[in-house]
mmCIF file of C-alpha atoms in Angstrom:
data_model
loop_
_atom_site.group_PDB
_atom_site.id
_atom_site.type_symbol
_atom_site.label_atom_id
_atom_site.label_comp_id
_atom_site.label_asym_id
_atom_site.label_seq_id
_atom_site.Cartn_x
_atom_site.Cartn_y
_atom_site.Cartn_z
ATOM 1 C CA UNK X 1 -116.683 -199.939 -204.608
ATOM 2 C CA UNK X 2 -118.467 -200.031 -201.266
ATOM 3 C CA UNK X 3 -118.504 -196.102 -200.155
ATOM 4 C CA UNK X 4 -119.664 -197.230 -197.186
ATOM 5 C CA UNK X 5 -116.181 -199.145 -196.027
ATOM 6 C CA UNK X 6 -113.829 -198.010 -193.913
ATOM 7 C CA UNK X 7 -110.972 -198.588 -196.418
ATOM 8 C CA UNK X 8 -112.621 -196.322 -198.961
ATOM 9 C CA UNK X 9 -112.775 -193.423 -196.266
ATOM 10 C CA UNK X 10 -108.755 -193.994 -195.527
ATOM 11 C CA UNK X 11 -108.522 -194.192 -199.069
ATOM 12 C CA UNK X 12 -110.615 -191.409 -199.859
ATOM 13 C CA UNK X 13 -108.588 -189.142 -197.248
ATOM 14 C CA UNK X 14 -105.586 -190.410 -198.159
ATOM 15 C CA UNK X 15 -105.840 -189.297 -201.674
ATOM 16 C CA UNK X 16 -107.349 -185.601 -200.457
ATOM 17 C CA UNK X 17 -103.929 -184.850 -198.151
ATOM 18 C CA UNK X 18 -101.715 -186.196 -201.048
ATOM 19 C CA UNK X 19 -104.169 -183.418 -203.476
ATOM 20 C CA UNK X 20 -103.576 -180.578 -200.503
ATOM 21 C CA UNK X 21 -100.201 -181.080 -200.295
ATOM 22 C CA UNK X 22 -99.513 -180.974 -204.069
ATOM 23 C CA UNK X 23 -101.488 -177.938 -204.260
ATOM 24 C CA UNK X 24 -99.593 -176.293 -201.099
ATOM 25 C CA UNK X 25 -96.337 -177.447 -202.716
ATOM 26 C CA UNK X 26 -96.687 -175.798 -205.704
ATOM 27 C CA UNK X 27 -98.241 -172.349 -204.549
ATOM 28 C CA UNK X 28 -95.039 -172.337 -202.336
ATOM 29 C CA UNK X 29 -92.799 -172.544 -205.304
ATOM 30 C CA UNK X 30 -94.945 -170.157 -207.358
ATOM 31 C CA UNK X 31 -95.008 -167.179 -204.823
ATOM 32 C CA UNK X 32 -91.829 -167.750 -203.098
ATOM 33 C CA UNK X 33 -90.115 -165.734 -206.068
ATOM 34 C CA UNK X 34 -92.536 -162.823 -205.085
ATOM 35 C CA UNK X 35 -92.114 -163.395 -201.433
ATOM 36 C CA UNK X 36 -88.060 -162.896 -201.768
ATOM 37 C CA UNK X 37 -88.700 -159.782 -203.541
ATOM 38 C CA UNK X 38 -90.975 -158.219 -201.356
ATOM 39 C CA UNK X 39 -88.510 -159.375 -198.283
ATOM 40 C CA UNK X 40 -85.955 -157.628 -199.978
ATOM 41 C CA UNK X 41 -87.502 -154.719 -201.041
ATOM 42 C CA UNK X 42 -88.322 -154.124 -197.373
ATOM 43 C CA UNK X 43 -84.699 -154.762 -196.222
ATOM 44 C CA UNK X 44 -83.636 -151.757 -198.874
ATOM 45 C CA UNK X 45 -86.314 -149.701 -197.219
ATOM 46 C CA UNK X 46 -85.613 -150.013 -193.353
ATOM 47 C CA UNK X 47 -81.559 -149.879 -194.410
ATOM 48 C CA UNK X 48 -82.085 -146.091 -196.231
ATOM 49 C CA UNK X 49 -84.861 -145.660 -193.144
ATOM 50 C CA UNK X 50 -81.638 -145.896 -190.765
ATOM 51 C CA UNK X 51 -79.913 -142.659 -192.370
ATOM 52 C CA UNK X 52 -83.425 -140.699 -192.596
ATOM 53 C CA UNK X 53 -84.544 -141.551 -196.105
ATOM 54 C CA UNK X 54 -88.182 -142.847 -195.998
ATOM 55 C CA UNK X 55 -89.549 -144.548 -199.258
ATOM 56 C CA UNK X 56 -92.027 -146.742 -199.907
ATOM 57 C CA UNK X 57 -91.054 -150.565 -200.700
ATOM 58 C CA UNK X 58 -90.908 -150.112 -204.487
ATOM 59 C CA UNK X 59 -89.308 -146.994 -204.420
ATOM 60 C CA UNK X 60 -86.468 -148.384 -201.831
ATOM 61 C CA UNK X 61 -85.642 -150.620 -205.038
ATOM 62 C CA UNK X 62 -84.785 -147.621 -206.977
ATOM 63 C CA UNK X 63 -83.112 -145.654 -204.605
ATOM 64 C CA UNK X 64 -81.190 -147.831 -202.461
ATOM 65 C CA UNK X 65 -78.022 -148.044 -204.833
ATOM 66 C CA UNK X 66 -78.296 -144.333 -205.239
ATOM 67 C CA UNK X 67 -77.250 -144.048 -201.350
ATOM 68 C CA UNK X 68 -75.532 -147.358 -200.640
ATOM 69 C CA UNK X 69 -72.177 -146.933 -201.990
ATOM 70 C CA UNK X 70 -70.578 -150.025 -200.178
ATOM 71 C CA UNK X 71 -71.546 -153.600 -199.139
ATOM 72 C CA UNK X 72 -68.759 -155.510 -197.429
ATOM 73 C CA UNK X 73 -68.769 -158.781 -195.328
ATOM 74 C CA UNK X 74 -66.461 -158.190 -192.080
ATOM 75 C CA UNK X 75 -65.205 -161.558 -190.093
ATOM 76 C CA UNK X 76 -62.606 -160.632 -187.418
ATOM 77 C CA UNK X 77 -62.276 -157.299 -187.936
ATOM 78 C CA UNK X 78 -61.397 -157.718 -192.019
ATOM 79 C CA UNK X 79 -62.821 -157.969 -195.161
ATOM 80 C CA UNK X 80 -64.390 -161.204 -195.936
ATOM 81 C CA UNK X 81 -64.357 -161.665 -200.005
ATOM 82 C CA UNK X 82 -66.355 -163.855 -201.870
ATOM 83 C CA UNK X 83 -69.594 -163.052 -199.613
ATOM 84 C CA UNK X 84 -72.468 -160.795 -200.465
ATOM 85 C CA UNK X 85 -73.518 -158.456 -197.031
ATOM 86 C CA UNK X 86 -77.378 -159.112 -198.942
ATOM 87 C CA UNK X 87 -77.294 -162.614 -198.923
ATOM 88 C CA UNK X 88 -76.092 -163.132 -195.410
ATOM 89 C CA UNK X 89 -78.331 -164.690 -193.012
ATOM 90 C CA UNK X 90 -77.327 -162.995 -189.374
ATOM 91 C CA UNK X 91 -79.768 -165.445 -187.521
ATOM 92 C CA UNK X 92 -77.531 -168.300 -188.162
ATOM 93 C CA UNK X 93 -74.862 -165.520 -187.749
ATOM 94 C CA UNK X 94 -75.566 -164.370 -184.363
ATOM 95 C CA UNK X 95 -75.341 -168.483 -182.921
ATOM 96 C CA UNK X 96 -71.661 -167.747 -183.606
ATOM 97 C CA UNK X 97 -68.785 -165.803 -181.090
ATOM 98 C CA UNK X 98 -68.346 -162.441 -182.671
ATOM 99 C CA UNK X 99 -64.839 -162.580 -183.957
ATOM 100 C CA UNK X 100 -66.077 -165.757 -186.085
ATOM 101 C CA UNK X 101 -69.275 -164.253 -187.689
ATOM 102 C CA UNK X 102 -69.950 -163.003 -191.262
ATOM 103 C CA UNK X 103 -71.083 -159.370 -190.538
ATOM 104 C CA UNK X 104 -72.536 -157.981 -193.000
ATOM 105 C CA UNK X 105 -71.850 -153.520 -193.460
ATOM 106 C CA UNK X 106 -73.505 -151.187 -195.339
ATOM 107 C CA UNK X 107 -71.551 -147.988 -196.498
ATOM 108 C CA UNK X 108 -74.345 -144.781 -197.519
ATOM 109 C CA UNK X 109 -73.367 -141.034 -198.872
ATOM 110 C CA UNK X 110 -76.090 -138.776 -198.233
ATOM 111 C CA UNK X 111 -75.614 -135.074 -199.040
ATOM 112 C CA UNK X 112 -71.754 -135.592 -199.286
ATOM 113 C CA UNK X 113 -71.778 -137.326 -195.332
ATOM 114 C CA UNK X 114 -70.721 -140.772 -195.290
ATOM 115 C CA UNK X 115 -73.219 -143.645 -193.077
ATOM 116 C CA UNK X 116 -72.270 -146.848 -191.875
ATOM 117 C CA UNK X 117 -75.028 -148.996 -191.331
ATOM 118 C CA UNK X 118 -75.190 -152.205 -188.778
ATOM 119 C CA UNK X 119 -77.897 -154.612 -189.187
ATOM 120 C CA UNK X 120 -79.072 -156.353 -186.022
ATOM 121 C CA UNK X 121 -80.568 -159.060 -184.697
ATOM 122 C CA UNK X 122 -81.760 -160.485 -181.010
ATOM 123 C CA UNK X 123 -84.280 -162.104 -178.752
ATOM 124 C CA UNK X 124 -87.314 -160.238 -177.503
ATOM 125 C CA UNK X 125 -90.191 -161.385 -174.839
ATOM 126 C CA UNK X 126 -91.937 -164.129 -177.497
ATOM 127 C CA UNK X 127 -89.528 -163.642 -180.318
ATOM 128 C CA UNK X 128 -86.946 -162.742 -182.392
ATOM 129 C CA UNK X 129 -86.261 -158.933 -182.465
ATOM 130 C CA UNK X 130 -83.677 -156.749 -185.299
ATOM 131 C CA UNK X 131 -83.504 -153.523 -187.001
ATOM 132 C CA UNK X 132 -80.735 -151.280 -188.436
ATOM 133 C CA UNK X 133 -78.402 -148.758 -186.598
ATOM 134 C CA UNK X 134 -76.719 -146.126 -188.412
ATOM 135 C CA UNK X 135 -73.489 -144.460 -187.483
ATOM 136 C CA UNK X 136 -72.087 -140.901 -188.768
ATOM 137 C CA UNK X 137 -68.784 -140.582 -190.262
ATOM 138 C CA UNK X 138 -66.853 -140.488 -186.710
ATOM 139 C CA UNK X 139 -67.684 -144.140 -186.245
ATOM 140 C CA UNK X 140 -69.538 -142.669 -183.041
ATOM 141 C CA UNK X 141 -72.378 -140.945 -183.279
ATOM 142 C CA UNK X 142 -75.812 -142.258 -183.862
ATOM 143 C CA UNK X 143 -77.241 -141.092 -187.108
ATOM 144 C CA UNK X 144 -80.450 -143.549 -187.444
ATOM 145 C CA UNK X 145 -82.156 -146.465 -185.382
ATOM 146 C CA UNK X 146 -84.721 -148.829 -187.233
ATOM 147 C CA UNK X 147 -86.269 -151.765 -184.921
ATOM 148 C CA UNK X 148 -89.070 -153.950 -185.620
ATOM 149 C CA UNK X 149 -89.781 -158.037 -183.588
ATOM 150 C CA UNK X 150 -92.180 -160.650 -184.717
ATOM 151 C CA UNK X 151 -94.862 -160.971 -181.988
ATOM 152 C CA UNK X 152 -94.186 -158.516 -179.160
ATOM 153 C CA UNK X 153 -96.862 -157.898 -177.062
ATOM 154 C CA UNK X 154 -98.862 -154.468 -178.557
ATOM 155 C CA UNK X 155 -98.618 -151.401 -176.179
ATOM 156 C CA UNK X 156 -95.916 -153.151 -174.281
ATOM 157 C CA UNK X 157 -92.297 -154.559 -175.882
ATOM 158 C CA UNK X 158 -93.942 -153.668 -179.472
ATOM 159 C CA UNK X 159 -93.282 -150.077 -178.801
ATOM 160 C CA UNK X 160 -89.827 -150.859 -179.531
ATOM 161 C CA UNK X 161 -91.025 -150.283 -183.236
ATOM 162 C CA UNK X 162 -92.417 -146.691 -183.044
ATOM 163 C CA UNK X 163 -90.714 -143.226 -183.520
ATOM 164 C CA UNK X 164 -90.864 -142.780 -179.895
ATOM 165 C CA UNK X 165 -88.718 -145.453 -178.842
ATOM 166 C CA UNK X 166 -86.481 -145.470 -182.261
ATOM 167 C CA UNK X 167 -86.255 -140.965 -182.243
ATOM 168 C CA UNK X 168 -83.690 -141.649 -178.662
ATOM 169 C CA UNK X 169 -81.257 -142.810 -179.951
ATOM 170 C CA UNK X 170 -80.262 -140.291 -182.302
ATOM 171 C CA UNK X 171 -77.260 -138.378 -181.583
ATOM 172 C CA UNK X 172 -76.464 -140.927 -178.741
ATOM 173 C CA UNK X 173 -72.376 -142.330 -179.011
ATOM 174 C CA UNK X 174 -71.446 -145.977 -178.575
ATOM 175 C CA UNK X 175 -67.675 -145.208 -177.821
ATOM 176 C CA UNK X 176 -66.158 -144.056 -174.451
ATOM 177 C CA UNK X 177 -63.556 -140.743 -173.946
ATOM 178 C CA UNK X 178 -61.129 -143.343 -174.697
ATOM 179 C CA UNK X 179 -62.464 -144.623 -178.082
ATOM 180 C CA UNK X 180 -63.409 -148.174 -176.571
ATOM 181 C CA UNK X 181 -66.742 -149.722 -177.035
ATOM 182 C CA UNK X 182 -69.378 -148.945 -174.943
ATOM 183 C CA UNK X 183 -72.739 -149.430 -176.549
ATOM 184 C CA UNK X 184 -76.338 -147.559 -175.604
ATOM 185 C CA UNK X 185 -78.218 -148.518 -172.571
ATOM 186 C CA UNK X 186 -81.985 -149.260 -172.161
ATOM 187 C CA UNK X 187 -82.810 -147.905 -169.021
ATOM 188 C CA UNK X 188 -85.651 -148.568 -166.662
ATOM 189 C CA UNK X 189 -86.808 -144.639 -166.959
ATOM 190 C CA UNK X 190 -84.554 -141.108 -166.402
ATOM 191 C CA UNK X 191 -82.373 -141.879 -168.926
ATOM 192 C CA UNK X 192 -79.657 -139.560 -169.475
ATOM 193 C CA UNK X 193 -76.081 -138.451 -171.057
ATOM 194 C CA UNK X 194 -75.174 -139.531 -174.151
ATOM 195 C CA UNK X 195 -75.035 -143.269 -173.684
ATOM 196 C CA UNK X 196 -78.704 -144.087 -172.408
ATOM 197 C CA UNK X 197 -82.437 -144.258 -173.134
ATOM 198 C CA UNK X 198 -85.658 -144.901 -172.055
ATOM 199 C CA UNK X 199 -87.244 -148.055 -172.081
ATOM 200 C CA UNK X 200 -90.471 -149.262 -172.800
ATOM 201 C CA UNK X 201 -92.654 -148.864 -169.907
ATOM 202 C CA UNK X 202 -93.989 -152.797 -169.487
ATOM 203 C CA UNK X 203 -91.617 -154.071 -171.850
ATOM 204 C CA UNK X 204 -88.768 -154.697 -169.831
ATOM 205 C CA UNK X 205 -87.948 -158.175 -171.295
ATOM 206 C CA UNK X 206 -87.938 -156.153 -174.433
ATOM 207 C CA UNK X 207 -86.179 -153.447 -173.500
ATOM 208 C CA UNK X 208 -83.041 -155.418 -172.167
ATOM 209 C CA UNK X 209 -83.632 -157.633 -175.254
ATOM 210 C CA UNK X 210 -82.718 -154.097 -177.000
ATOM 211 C CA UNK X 211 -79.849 -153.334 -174.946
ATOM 212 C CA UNK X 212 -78.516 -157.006 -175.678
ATOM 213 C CA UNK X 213 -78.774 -157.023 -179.231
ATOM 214 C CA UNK X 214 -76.835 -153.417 -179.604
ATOM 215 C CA UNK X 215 -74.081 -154.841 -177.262
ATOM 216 C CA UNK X 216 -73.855 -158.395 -178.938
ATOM 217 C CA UNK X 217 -74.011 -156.926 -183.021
ATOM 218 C CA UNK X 218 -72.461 -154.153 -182.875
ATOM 219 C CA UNK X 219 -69.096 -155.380 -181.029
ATOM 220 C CA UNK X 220 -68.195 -157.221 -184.181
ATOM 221 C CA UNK X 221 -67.914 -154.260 -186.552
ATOM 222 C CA UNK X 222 -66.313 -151.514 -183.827
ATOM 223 C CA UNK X 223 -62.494 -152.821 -184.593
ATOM 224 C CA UNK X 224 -62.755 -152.565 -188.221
ATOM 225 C CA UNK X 225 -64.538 -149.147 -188.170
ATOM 226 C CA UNK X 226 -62.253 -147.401 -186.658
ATOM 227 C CA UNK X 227 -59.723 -148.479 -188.564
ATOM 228 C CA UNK X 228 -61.960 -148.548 -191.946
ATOM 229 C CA UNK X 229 -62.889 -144.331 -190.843
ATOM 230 C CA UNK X 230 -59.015 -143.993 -189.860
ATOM 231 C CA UNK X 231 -58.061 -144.544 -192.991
ATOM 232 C CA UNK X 232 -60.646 -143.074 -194.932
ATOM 233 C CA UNK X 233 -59.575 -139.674 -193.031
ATOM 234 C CA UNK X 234 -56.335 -140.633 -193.906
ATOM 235 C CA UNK X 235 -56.306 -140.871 -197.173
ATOM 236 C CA UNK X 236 -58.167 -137.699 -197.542
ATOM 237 C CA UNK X 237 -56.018 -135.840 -195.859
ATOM 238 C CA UNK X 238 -53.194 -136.900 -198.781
ATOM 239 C CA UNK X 239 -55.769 -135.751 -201.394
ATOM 240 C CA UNK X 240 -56.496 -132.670 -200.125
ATOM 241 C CA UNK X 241 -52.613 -132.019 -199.827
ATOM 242 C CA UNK X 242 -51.886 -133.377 -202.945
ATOM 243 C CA UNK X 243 -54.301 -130.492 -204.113
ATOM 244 C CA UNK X 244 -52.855 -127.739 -202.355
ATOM 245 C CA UNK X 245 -49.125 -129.125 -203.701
ATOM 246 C CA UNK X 246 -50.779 -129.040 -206.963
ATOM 247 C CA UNK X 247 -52.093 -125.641 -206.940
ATOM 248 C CA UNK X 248 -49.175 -123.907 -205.002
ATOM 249 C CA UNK X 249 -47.029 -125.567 -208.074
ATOM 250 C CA UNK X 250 -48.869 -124.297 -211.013
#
């Protein structure tokens, strides 16, 4: 064969990106097995980060269903069976109104107090942003804020992802004096009250893309929570006077 043709050069390449591809193909397939594991090891990780439990990746594996008592699915404001809150994929979510997404919940005990944990997800400057809120037991209070984006600018909307931005919002309240929902505000400096904080100086675009993604997740899961944490106080209310009966009987 002439080397020196053109057809042996098409040929030749021809044959070289059907090789590449084949080799890309399969190292896909081999590592995507270690990929999902690492992807989910981090998930654990920045979930038990929300309620103030650092861990490395590996060891997020081992603790995570120490904590994490609960995973439920919640689609307008109910339990959604036959759905694992792990395997649901909130950017496809998000596309869809509120009342008709699968939202996944995570329920945590630490030290006796009981966590629910939102995961969120919305648009930044250049990209996708999302991260994990924590509430207390009240279905009110702030315990834990995790937020991380995929190509923020650095020293601008990427602060979103440091202690600095994230350490505000604890103790902050996303219901009103009249139990309605009424989310946390990003504000453009002097931030204040219970219901606002600072934004990122430069990151603007980032900071409302904050404010947007609290408003837009976390309205899904405020109808169910307060009736989830209603009846949870409920019902231990019964118990503990089922107690005293006990003991006042024997």
């Amino acid at each position: 064969m002439d080397v020196n043709k053109n057809s042996y050069t098409f040929m030749f390449a021809g044959v070289m990106v059907v090789v590449v591809a084949a080799l890309l193909s399969f190292a896909a397939t081999s590592l995507k097995p270690m990929q999902d594991k690492n992807v989910a090891q981090e998930k654990k990780q920045n979930i038990l980060n929300s309620i103030g439990i650092e861990v490395s990746r590996e060891q997020a594996e081992e603790d995570y269903s120490k904590y994490i008592k609960k995973e439920l699915v919640i689609n307008n404001g109910e339990i959604k069976e036959g759905v694992k809150a792990f395997d649901v994929e909130l950017s496809k979510e998000i596309k869809k109104t509120p009342a008709d997404r699968d939202a996944p919940l995570y329920i945590a005990d630490k030290d006796g107090e009981t966590y629910y944990i939102i995961p969120l997800r919305g648009k930044g400057l250049w990209g996708p942003i999302w991260g994990y809120i924590s509430l207390k037991g009240d279905v009110n209070t702030v315990s834990g804020a995790i937020f991380d984006h995929k190509s923020e600018t650095p020293g601008l909307g990427a602060e979103i992802a440091t202690p600095i931005f994230m350490d505000q919002f604890l103790d902050k309240k996303i219901l009103d004096s009249k139990g309605d929902f009424a989310s946390i505000q990003v504000m453009k400096g002097n931030a204040s009250g219970d219901y606002e904080v600072d934004g990122i100086s430069g990151g603007t675009i980032t900071s409302v893309g904050v404010q947007d993604m609290l408003e837009d997740c976390m309205q899904a899961y405020v109808p169910f929570l307060k009736k989830y944490a209603a009846g949870n106080a409920t019902a231990s209310a019964a118990q503990a006077e089922n107690m005293n009966v006990a003991t006042i009987e024997e």
